[in-house]
XYZ file of C-alpha atoms in Angstrom:
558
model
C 82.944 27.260 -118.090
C 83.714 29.602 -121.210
C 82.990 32.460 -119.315
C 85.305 31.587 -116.416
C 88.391 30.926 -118.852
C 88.030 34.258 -120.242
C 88.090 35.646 -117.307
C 91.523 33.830 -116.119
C 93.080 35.377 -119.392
C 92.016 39.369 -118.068
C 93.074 39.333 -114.376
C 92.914 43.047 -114.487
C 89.057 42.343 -115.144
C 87.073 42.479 -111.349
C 85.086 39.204 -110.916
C 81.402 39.508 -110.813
C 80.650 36.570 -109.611
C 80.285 36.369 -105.455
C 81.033 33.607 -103.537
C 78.332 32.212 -100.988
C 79.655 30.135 -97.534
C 77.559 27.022 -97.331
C 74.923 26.862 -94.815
C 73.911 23.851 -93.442
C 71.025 22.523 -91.446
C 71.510 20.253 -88.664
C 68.275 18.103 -88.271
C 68.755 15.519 -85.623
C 71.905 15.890 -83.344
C 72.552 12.691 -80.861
C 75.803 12.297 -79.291
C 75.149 8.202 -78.793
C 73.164 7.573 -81.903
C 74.099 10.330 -84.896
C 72.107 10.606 -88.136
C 73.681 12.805 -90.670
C 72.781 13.691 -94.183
C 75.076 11.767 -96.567
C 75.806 15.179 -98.377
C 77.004 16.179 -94.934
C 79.535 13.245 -94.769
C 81.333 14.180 -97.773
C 81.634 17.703 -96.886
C 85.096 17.853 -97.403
C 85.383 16.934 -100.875
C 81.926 18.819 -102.033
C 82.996 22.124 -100.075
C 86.225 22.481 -101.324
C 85.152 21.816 -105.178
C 82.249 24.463 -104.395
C 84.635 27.088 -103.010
C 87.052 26.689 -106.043
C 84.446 27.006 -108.596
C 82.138 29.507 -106.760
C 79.244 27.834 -106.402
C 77.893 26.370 -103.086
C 75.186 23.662 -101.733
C 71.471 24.936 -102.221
C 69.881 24.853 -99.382
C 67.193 22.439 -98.771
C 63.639 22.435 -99.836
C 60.835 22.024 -97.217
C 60.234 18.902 -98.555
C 63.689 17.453 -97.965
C 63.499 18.836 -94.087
C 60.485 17.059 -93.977
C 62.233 13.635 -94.920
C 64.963 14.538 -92.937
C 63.033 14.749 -89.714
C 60.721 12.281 -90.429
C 64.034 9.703 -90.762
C 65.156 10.966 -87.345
C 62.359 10.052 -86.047
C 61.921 6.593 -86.785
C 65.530 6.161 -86.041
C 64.278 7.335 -82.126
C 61.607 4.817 -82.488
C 64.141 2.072 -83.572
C 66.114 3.254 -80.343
C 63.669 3.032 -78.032
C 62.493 -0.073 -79.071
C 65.884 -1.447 -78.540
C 65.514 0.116 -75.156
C 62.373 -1.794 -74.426
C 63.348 -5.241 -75.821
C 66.873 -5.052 -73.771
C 64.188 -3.936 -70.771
C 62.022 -7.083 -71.083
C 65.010 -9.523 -71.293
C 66.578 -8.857 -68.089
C 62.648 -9.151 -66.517
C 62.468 -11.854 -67.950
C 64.218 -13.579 -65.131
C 62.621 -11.742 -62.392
C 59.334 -12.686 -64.279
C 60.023 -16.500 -63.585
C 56.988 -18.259 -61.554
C 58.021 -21.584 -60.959
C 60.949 -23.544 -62.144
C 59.571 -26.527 -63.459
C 62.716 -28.082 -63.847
C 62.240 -28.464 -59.767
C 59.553 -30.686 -58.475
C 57.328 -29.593 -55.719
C 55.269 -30.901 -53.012
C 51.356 -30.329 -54.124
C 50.182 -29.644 -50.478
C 52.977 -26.657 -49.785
C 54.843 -25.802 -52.673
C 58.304 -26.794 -50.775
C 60.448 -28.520 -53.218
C 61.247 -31.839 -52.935
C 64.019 -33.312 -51.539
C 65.394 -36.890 -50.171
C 67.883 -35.534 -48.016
C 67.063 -34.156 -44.351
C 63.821 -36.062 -42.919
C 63.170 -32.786 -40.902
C 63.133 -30.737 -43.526
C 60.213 -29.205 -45.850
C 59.686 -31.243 -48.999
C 60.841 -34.623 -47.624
C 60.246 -37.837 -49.557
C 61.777 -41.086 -48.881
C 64.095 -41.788 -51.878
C 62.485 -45.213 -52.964
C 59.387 -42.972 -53.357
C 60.775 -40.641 -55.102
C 62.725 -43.108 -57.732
C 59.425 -44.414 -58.226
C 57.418 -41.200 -59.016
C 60.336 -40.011 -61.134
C 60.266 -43.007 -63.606
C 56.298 -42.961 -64.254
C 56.796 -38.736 -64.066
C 54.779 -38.547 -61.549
C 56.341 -36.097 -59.171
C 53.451 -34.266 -59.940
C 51.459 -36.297 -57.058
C 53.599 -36.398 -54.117
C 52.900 -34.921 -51.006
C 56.175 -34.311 -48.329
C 56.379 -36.208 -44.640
C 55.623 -32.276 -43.265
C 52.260 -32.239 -45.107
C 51.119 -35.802 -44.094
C 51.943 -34.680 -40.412
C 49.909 -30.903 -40.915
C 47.186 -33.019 -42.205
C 47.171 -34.757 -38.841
C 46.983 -31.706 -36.849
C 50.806 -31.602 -35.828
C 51.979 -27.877 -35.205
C 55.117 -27.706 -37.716
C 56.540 -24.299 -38.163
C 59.027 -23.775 -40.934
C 59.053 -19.728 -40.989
C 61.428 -17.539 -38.913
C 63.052 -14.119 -39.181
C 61.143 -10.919 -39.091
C 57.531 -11.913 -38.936
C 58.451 -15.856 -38.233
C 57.596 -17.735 -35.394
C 60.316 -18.800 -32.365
C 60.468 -22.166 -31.500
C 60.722 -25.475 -33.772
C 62.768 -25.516 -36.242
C 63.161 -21.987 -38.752
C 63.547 -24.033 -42.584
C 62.740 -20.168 -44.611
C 62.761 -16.762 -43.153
C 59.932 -14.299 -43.786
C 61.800 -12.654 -45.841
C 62.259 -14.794 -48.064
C 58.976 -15.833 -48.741
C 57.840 -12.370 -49.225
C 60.791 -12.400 -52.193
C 58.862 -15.289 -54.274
C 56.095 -12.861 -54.453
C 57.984 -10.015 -56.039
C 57.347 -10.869 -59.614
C 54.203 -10.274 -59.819
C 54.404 -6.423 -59.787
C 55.743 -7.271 -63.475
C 52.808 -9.923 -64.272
C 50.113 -9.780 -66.226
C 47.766 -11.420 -63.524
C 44.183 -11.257 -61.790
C 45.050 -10.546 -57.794
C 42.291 -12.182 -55.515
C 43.206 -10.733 -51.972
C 42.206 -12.083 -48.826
C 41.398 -10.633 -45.560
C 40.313 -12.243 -42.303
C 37.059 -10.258 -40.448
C 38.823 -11.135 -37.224
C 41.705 -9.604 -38.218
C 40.719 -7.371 -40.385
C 43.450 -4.280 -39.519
C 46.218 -7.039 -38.984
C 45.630 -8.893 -42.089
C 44.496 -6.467 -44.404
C 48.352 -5.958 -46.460
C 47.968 -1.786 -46.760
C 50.505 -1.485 -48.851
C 49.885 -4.799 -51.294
C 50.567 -2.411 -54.503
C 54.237 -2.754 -53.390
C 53.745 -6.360 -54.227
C 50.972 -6.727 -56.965
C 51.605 -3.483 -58.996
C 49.302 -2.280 -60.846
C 47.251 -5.563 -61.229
C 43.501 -5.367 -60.149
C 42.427 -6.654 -57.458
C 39.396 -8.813 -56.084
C 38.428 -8.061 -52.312
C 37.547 -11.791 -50.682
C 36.504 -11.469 -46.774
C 37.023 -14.764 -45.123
C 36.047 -16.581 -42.031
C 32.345 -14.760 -42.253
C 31.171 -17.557 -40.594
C 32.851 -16.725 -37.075
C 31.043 -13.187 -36.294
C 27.830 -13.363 -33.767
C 24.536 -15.214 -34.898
C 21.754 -12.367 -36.080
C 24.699 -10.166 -38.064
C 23.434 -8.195 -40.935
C 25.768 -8.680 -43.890
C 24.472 -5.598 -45.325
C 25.677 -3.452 -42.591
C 29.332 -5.493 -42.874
C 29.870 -5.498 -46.469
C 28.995 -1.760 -46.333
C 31.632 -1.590 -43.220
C 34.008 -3.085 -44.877
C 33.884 -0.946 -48.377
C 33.923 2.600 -46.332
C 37.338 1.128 -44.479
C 38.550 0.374 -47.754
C 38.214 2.973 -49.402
C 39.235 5.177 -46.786
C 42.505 2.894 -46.923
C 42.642 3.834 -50.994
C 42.837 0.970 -51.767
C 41.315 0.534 -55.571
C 39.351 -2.943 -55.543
C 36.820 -4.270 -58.115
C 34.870 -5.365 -55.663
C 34.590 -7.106 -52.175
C 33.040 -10.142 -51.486
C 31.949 -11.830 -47.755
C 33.137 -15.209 -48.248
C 33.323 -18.588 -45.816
C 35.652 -21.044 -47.201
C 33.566 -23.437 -44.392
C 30.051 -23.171 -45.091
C 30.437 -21.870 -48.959
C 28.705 -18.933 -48.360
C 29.848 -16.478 -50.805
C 32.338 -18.482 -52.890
C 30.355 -18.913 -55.923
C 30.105 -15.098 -56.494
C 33.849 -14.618 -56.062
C 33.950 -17.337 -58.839
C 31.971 -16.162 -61.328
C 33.996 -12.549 -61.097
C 37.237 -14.773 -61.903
C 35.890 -16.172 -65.017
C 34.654 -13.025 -66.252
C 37.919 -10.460 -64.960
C 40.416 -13.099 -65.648
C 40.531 -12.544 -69.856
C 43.382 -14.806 -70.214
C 45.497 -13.812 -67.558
C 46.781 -16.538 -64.001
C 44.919 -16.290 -61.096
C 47.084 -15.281 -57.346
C 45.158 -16.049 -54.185
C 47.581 -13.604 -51.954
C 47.194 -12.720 -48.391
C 48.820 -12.709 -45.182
C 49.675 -15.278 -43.041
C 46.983 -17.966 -41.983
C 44.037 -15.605 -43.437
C 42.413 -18.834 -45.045
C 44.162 -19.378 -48.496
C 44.332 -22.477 -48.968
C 40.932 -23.475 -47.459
C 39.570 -20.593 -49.474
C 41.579 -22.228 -53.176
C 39.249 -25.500 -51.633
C 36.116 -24.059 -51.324
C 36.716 -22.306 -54.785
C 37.082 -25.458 -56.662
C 34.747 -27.263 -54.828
C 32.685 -24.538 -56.345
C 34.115 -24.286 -59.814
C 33.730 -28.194 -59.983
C 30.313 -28.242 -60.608
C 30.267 -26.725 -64.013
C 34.362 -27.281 -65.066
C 36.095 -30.458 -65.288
C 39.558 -29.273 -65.102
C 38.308 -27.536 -61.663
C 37.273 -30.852 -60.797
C 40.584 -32.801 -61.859
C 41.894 -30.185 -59.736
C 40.576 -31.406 -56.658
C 42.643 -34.563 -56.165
C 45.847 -32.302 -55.591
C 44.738 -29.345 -53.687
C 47.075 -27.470 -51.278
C 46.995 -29.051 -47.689
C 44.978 -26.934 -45.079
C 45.825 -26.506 -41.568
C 45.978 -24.160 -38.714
C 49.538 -23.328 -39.194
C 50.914 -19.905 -40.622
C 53.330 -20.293 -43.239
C 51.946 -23.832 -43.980
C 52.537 -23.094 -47.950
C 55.999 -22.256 -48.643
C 56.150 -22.084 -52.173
C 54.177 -21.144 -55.096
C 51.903 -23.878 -55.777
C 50.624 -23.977 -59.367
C 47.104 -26.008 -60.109
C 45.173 -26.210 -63.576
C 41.789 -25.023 -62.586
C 40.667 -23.646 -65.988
C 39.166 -24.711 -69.326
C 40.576 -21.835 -70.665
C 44.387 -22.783 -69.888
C 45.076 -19.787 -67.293
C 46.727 -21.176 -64.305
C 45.398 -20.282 -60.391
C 48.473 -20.156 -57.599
C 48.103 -20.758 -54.072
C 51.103 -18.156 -52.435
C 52.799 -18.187 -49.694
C 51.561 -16.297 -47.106
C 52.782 -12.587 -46.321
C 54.043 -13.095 -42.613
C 53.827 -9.750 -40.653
C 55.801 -9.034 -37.918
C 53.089 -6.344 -35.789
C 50.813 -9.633 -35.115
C 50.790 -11.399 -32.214
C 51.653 -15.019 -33.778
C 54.850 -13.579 -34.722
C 55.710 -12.979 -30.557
C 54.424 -15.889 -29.548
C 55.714 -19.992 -29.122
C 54.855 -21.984 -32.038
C 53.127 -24.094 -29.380
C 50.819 -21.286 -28.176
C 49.795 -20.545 -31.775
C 46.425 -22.624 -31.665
C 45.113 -20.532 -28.911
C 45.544 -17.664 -31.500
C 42.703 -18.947 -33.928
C 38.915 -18.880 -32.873
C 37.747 -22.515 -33.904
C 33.657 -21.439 -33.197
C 31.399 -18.133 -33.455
C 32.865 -15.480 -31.513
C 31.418 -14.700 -27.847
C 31.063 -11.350 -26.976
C 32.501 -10.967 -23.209
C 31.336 -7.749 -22.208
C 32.077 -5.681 -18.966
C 30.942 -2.490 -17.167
C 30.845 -1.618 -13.424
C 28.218 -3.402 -12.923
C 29.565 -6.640 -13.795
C 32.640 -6.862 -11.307
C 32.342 -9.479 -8.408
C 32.566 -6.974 -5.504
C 33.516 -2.905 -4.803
C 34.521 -3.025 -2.035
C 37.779 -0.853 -0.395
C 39.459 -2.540 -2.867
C 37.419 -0.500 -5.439
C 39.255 2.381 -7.068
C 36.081 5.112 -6.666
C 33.277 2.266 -7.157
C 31.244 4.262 -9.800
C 33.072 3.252 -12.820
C 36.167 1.568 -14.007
C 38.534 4.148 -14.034
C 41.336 2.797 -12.174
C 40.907 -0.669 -13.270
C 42.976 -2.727 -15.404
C 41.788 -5.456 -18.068
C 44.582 -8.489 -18.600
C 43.648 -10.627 -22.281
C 45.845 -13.892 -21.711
C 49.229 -12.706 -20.962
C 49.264 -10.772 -24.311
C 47.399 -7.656 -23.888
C 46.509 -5.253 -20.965
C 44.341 -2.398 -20.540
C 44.192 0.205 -18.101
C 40.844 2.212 -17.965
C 42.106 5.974 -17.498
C 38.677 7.615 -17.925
C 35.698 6.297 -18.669
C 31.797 7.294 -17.748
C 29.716 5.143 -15.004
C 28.070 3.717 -17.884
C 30.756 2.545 -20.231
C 31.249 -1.322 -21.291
C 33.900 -2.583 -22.762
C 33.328 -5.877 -25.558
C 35.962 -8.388 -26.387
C 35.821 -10.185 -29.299
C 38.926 -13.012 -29.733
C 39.307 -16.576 -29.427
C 37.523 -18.364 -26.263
C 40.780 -19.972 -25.148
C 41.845 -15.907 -23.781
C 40.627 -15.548 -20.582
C 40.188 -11.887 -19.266
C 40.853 -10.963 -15.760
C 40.172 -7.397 -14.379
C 42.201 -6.214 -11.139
C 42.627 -2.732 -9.953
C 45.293 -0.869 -11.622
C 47.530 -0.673 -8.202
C 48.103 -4.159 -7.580
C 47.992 -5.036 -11.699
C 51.665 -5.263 -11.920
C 51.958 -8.101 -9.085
C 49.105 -9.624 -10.610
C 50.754 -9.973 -13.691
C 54.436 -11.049 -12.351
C 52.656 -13.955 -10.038
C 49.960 -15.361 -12.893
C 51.555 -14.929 -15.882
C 51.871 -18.746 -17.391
C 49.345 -19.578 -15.065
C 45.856 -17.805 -14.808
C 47.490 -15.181 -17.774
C 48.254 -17.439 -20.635
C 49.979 -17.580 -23.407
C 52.753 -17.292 -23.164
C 52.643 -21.054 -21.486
C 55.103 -23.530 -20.366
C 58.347 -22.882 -19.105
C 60.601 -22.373 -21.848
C 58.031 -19.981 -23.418
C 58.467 -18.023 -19.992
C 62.088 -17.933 -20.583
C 61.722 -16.598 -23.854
C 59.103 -13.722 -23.073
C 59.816 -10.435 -23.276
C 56.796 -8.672 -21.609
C 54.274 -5.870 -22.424
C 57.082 -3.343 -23.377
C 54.953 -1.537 -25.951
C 52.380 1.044 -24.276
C 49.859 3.408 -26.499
C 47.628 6.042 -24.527
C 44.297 6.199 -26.563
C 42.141 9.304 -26.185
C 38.532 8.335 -27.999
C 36.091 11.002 -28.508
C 32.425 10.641 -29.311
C 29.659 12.653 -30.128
C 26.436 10.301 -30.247
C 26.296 7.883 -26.734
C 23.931 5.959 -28.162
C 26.082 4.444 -30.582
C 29.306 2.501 -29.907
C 32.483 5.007 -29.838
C 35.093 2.937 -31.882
C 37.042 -0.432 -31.904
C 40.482 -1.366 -30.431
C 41.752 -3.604 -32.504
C 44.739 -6.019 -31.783
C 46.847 -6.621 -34.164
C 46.578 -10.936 -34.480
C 43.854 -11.467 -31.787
C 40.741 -9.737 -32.372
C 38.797 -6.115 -31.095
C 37.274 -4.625 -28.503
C 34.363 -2.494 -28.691
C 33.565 0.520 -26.401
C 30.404 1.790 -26.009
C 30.274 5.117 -23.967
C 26.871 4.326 -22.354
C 25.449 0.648 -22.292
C 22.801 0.107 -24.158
C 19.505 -1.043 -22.476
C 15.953 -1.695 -23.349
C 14.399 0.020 -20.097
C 16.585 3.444 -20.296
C 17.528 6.226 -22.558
C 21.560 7.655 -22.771
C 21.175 10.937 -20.094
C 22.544 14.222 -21.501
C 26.184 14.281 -21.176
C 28.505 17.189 -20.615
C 31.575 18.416 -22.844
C 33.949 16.543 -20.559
C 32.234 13.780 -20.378
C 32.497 13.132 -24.226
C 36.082 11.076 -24.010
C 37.399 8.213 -23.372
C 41.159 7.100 -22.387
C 42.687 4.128 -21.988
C 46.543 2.840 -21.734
C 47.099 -0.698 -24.135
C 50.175 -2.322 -23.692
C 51.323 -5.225 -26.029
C 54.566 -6.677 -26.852
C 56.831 -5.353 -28.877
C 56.365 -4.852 -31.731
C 52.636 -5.714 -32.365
C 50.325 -2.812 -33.399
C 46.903 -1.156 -31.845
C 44.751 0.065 -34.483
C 41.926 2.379 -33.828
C 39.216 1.738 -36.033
C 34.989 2.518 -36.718
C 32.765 0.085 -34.998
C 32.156 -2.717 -37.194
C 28.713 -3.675 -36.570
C 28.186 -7.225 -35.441
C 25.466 -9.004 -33.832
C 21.562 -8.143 -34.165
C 22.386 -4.912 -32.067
C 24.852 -3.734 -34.927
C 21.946 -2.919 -37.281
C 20.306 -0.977 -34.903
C 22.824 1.495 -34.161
C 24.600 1.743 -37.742
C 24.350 4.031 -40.142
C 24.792 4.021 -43.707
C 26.507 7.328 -45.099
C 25.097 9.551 -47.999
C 27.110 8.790 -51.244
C 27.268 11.404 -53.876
C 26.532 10.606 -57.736
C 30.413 10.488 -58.294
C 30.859 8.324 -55.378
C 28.606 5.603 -56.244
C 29.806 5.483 -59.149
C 33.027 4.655 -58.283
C 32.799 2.969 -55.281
C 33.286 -1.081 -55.392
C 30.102 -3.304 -54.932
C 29.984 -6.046 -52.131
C 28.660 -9.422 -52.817
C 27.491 -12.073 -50.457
């Protein structure tokens, strides 16, 4: 400071001394969330006392840029957690199960109500009072349930992939909505398909619904396929179709909710996959779920006392789709994790969603399933009436009044197998006079659709799908047609027979065509053979699987 006096006093004297302009270092630059140095902020003053002495800021050391960017970014952390916390809180409410503040009907989840007697839910408000003061709502079951129980047909589901007649309570649609949390759960998924409809039933695109949740493969209603099956060759069948699907599974497992058979395997995977998380039986529409949550604690009640508590308010059972209509929770673990019986995914490409509500039993095979096969051999008469009498090309196939099938080309030799419920009567007519077959005995001989206001209601066949099946080995079955909520229909290119050997085909002689006309808008799925029956082990063949593959390929249980 001496030095700088004297030199005020000599102005004549040139200054020595240089003046620097301050750089500065900008660490962390956020337009919504700034961080700045506090010798930054007071810039102002601290510049403009540099500049009139001559000195300026130093600039920083590398350890003071390393604080400085280590502050910025835990401030980013603290930002993004805020982020994440604000992200959580408005799931939260998408996140929410069950209100418990509502009371629901144990048998179908509907909530109760005193209100409209028609309606899901229904109690009779003396009962009700009653239950409420000993909080015991808990144990009711609604008037709909008692009358399921009984075997009354009660639809309560319309809209897309609903049913017509009776009375439409909750749409599809809306059903499908109470499932939509559990893409953000923390939950054990045990998915259920039906072997009778497996390509109808199978929900392709359940990820949409379950996230990223892993899933447990359960194959019901085992016990309808042909006496002499070989589960090996199914549970194989099934694994290559899922996985071809890519759909990720832990594994699969051949279940019947009737007989047991296969339900204490699927148990012992929830106990061990669950780790603390609820259990979702999910599915589509009338694929066994509730019969299958049955069997399962029937099973679990053996070793686990809450599994056996349980029992005494299970969800009612009955051949109705869309009989639950709510989420139905039940305590069926020592460990505190809760199992839920959903509501059913209704689909709108199966045939219960064209049909009456009253033609819906003749939907769902009650026995084993009867193979009704068919060839040229096997027609009453070919006479002039006979299209070329050496095969069925030019004949057409009627299943009930819901599906037809006109053979386009086929060898001498070919068969056709239906597999569906016995109450579907086939009928084969040639293809010329099919269409005044159909007008004259549909309700009558071609059933459903039955009754006359189900006539009124029908729409037709209006959706048609030429198939074109090739096949390279005639001594195997060439593929399935499957029907989208009814059941298959094998071809096999040359009928098999103990006394003779397939002859040598030539190139044109390797395909098949057919024309399959459903209503709208039910779907046709083209599919590999699935091998029932004691003939099914015969002709099926188990594929090479590479080191990788096995590895991560799901195992089947039975």
């Amino acid at each position: 400071m001496a030095l700088l006096r004297t030199l005020s006093t000599f102005p004549s004297l040139p200054r020595r001394i240089t003046r620097r302009e301050p750089t500065l270092t900008v660490i962390y630059r956020n337009p919504a969330n700034s961080i700045v140095c506090k010798s930054i902020a007071n810039s102002e003053s601290a510049i403009s006392l540099s500049e009139r002495d001559g000195f300026a800021a130093a600039a920083p050391t590398p350890g003071e840029r390393f604080l400085e960017n280590q502050r910025a970014h835990e401030a980013q952390k603290v930002i993004k957690k805020e982020k994440k916390k604000k992200k959580k809180k408005d799931e939260a409410v998408v996140r929410k199960v069950v209100d418990t503040s509502v009371s629901c009907c144990y048998g179908c989840g509907a909530p109760l109500q005193t209100s409209d007697v028609d309606s899901p839910g229904f109690v009779d408000l003396v009962t009700y009072d009653l239950k409420k003061k000993h909080h015991q709502l808990r144990t009711v079951i609604c008037g709909r349930c008692q009358l399921l129980s009984h075997g009354h047909m009660i639809t309560a589901v319309g809209g897309n992939g609903g049913y017509a007649g009776g009375k439409q309570f909750v749409s599809a649609d809306e059903l499908r909505e109470k499932l939509s949390h559990l893409r953000h759960e923390k939950a054990l998924i045990v998915k259920l398909v039906d072997i009778v409809d497996f390509n109808g039933s199978f929900l392709a695109r359940v990820r949409d619904l379950v996230g990223a949740n892993p899933i447990i493969l359960v194959i019901t209603k085992i016990d309808l396929l042909p006496k002499g099956t070989d589960m090996n060759c199914i549970g194989d069948w099934v694994v290559e179709v899922t996985t071809k699907k890519k759909l990720h599974v832990l594994s699969v497992h051949l279940t019947s909710s009737k007989s047991l058979d296969g339900v204490s395997g699927v148990a012992s995977e929830i106990q061990q996959e669950k780790k603390g998380r609820d259990v979702y039986i999910l599915g589509a529409a009338n694929v066994g779920k509730s019969a299958f949550i049955n069997a399962l604690l029937k099973t679990m009640a053996e070793r686990d006392p809450v599994a056996a508590a349980a029992q005494k308010y299970k969800p009612i059972q009955s051949a109705v789709p869309g009989t639950t209509l709510g989420p139905i929770q039940i305590n069926a673990f020592l460990g505190g994790e809760k199992l839920y019986d959903t509501p059913g995914v209704h689909l709108h490409h199966r045939q219960a969603a064209v049909v009456h509500s009253d033609d819906l039993p003749a939907l769902a095979p009650q026995n084993r399933l009867r193979a009704q096969s068919f060839d040229i051999s096997t027609l009453p008469t070919q006479s002039s009436s006979s299209p070329d009498g050496e095969s069925l090309n030019g004949y057409t196939f009627f299943w009930g009044g819901l599906v037809r099938i006109d053979i386009l080309k086929a060898l001498p030799e070919t068969c056709f197998t239906f597999y569906g419920p016995k109450t579907l009567e086939i009928h084969v007519v040639p293809t010329k006079t099919a269409n005044d077959f159909y007008q004259k005995e549909l309700g009558l001989l071609l059933t459903p659709p039955s009754g006359k206001d189900q006539m009124q209601d029908w729409k037709g066949l209006q959706s048609h799908r030429l198939l074109r099946i090739e096949f390279n080995d005639p001594k195997r079955p060439a593929s399935d047609v499957a029907i989208s909520g009814l059941g298959w229909i094998s071809i096999e290119p040359i009928r098999r027979t103990r006394d003779t050997e397939p002859r040598n085909l030539s190139d044109a002689e390797h395909e098949i065509r057919v024309c399959v006309s459903v209503p709208k808008p039910v779907e046709v799925f083209i599919r590999p053979t699935l091998p029932i029956g004691t003939s099914g082990a015969e002709w099926y063949q188990y594929r090479d699987l590479t080191d990788k593959e096995e590895e991560v390929r799901p195992k089947w249980y039975f």
